[in-house]
Short mmCIF file of C-alpha atoms in Angstrom, two decimals:
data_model
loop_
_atom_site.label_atom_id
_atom_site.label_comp_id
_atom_site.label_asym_id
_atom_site.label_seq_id
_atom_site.Cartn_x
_atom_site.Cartn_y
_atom_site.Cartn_z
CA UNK A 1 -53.18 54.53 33.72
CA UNK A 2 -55.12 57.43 35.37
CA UNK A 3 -55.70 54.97 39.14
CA UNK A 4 -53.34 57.43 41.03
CA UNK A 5 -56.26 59.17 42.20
CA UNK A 6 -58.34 56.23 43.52
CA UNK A 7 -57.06 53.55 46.52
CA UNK A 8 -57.17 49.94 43.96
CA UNK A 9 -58.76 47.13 46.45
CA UNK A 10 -58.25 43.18 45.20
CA UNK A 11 -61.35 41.60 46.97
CA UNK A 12 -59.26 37.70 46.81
CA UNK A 13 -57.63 35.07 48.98
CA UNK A 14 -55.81 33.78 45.53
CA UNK A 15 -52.24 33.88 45.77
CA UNK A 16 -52.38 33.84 41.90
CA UNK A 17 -54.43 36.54 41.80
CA UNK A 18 -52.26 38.71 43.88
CA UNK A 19 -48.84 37.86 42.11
CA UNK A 20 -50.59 38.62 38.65
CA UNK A 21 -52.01 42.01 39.57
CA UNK A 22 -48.92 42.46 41.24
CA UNK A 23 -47.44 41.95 37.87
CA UNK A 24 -49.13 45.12 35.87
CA UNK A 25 -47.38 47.40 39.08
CA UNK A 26 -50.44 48.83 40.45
CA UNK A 27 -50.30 49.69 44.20
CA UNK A 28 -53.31 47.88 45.63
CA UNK A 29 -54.56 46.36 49.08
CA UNK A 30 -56.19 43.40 49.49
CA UNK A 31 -59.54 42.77 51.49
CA UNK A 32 -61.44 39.80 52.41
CA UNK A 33 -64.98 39.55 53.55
CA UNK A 34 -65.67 36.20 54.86
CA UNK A 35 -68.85 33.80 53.45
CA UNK A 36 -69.61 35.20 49.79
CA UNK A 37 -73.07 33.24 48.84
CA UNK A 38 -70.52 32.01 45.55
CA UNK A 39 -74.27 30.19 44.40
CA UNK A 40 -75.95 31.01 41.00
CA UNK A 41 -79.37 30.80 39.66
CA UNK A 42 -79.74 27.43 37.81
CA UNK A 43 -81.43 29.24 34.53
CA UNK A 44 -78.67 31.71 33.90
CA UNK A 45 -75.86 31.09 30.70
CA UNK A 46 -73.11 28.54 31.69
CA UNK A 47 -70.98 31.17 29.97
CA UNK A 48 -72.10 33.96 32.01
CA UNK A 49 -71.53 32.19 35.35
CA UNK A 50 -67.94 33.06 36.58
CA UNK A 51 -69.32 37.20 35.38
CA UNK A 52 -72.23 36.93 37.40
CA UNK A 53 -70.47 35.31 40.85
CA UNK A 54 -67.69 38.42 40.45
CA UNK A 55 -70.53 40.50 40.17
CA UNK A 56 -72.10 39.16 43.25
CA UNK A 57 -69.00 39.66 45.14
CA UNK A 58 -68.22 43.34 44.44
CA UNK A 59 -72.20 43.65 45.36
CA UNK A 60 -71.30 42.36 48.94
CA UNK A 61 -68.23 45.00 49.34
CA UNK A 62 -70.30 48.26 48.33
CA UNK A 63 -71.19 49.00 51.25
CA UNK A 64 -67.23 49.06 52.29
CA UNK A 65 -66.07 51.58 49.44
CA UNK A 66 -65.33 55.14 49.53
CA UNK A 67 -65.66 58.02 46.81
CA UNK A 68 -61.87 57.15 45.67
CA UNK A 69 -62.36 53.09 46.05
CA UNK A 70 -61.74 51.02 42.68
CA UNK A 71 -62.64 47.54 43.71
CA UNK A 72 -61.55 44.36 41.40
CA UNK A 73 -63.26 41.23 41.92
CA UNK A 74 -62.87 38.25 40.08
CA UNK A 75 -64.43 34.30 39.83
CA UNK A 76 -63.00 31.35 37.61
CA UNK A 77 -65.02 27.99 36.52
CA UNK A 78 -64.44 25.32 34.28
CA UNK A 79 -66.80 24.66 31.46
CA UNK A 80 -67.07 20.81 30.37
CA UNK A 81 -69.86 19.69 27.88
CA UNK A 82 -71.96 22.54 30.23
CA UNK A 83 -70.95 21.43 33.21
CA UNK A 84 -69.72 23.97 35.35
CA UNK A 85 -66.42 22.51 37.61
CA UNK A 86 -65.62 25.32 40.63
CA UNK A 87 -63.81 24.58 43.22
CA UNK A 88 -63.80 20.88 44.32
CA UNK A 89 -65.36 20.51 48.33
CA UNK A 90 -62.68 17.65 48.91
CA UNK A 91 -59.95 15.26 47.52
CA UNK A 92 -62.15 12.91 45.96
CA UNK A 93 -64.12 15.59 44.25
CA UNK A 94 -60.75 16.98 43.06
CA UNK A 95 -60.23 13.44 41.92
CA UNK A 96 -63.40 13.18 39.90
CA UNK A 97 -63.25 16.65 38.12
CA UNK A 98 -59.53 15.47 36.53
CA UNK A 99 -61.25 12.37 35.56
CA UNK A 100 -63.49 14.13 33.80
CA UNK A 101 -61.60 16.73 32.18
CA UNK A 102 -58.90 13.70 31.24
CA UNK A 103 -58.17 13.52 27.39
CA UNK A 104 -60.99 16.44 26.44
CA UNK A 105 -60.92 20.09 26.03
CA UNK A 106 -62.43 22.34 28.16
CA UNK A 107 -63.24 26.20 28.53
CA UNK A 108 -61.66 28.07 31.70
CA UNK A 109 -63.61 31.35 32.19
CA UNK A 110 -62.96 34.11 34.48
CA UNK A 111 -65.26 36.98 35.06
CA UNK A 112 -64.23 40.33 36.35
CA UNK A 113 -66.12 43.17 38.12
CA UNK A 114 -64.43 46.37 38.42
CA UNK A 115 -66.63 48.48 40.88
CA UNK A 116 -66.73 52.09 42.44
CA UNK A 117 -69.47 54.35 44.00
CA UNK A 118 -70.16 56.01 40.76
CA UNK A 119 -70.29 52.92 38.05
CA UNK A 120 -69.67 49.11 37.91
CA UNK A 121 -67.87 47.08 34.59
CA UNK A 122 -67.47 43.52 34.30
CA UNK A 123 -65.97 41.35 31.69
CA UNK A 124 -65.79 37.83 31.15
CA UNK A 125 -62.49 36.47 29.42
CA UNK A 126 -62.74 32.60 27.92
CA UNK A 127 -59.22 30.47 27.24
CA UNK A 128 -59.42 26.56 25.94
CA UNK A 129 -57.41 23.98 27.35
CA UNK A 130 -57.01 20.49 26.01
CA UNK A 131 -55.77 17.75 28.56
CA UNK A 132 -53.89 14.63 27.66
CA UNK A 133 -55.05 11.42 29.05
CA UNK A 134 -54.42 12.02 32.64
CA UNK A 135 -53.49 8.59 34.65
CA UNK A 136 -55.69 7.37 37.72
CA UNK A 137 -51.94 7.64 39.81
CA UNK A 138 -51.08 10.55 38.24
CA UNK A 139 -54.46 12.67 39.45
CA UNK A 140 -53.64 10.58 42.97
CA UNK A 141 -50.52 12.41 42.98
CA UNK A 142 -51.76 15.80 42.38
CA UNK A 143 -54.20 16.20 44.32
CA UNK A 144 -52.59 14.70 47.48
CA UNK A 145 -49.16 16.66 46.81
CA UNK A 146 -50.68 19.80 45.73
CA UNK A 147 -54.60 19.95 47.26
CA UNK A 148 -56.06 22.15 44.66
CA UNK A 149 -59.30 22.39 46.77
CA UNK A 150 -58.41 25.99 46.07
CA UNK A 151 -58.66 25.98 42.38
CA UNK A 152 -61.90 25.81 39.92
CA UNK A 153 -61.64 22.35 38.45
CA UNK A 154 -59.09 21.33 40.90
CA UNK A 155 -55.96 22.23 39.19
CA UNK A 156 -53.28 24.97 38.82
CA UNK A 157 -51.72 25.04 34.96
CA UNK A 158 -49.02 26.76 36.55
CA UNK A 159 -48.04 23.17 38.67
CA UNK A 160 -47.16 20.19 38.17
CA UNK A 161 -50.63 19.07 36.25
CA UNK A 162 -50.11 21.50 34.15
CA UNK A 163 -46.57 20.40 32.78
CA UNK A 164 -47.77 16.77 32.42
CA UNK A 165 -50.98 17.09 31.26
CA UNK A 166 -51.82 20.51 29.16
CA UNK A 167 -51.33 19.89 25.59
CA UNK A 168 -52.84 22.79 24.26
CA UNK A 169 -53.71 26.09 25.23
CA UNK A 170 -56.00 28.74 23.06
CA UNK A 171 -56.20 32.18 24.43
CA UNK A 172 -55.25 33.75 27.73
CA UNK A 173 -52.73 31.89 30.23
CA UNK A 174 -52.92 34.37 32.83
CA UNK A 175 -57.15 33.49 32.12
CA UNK A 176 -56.24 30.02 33.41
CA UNK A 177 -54.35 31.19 36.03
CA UNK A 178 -57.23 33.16 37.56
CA UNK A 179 -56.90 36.63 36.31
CA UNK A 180 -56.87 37.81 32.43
CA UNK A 181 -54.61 40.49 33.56
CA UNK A 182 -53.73 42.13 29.60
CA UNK A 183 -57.88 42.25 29.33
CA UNK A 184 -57.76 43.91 32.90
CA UNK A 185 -55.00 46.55 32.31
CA UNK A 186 -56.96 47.47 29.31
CA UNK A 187 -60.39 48.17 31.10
CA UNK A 188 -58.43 49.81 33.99
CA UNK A 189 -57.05 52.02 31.03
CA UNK A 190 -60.39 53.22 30.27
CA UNK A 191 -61.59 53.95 33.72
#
């Protein structure tokens, strides 16, 4: 990749996020502007909602970059019979969301914004996950033990909920996880 030139910025709090990049060996810093407005218009695509938040975020760091700044940017949701599941406000709306997605398949979609002075690219990468039956003391479990408050649709696959309850898994772990990382290297290839 030709990024030698430019100073690679993660705009994310996610500890998956960071180990993943991390994982394709590009030198990067992280930085954090507090209170992104993470709120969407109510007429826009389900689909397109995790693109347009990332969007929204590299919008509120333009102002920070500099000629050699490539910014990355990046929002997951949950898509369940179009309902879109972010990130639970509390335990018992963690508790609710794995009721819901108990025993049905649902879409995890991640948008990406890749942003500099000159230009802006975003993506959106879609994987489908299919839950087993999840049990009322199991989801009592997780989300006291883990508190996935942190997570769109209040779970990591990569814990615990993930080895008891992910039966099947079309498309782009590392999508699940928070960052499609194989779809990233390959835009970052391009840039």
């Amino acid at each position: 990749m030709n990024l030698s030139q430019y100073q690679v910025i993660l705009a994310s709090n996610s500890p998956r996020r960071k180990e993943l990049l991390s994982g394709l060996d590009i030198n990067y810093t992280i930085k954090i502007l507090p209170d992104i407005d993470e709120s969407y218009p109510d007429n826009i695509k389900k689909e397109d909602v995790a693109i347009y938040i990332a969007k929204k975020k590299a919008n509120a760091y333009f102002d920070c970059l500099k000629d050699n700044t490539v910014l990355i940017t990046a929002d997951t949701i949950v898509l369940l019979d179009g309902k879109v599941y972010g990130k639970p406000i509390d335990e018992e709306e963690a508790k609710q969301m794995l009721r819901e997605l108990s025993g049905k398949t649902h879409q995890v979609i991640t948008g990406v914004c890749i942003t500099t002075k000159e230009k802006q690219h975003t993506f959106g990468v879609s994987s489908e996950v299919r839950f087993a039956l999840i049990e009322e003391s199991e989801i009592e479990y997780y989300v006291t033990k883990y508190k996935p408050l942190d997570k769109a649709g209040a779970y990591g696959v990569q814990e615990w909920i993930g080895y008891i309850a992910v039966e099947y898994i079309s498309g782009s772990y590392f999508n699940i996880m928070g960052l499609p990382v194989q779809r990233l290297y390959q835009e970052l290839k391009k840039w």
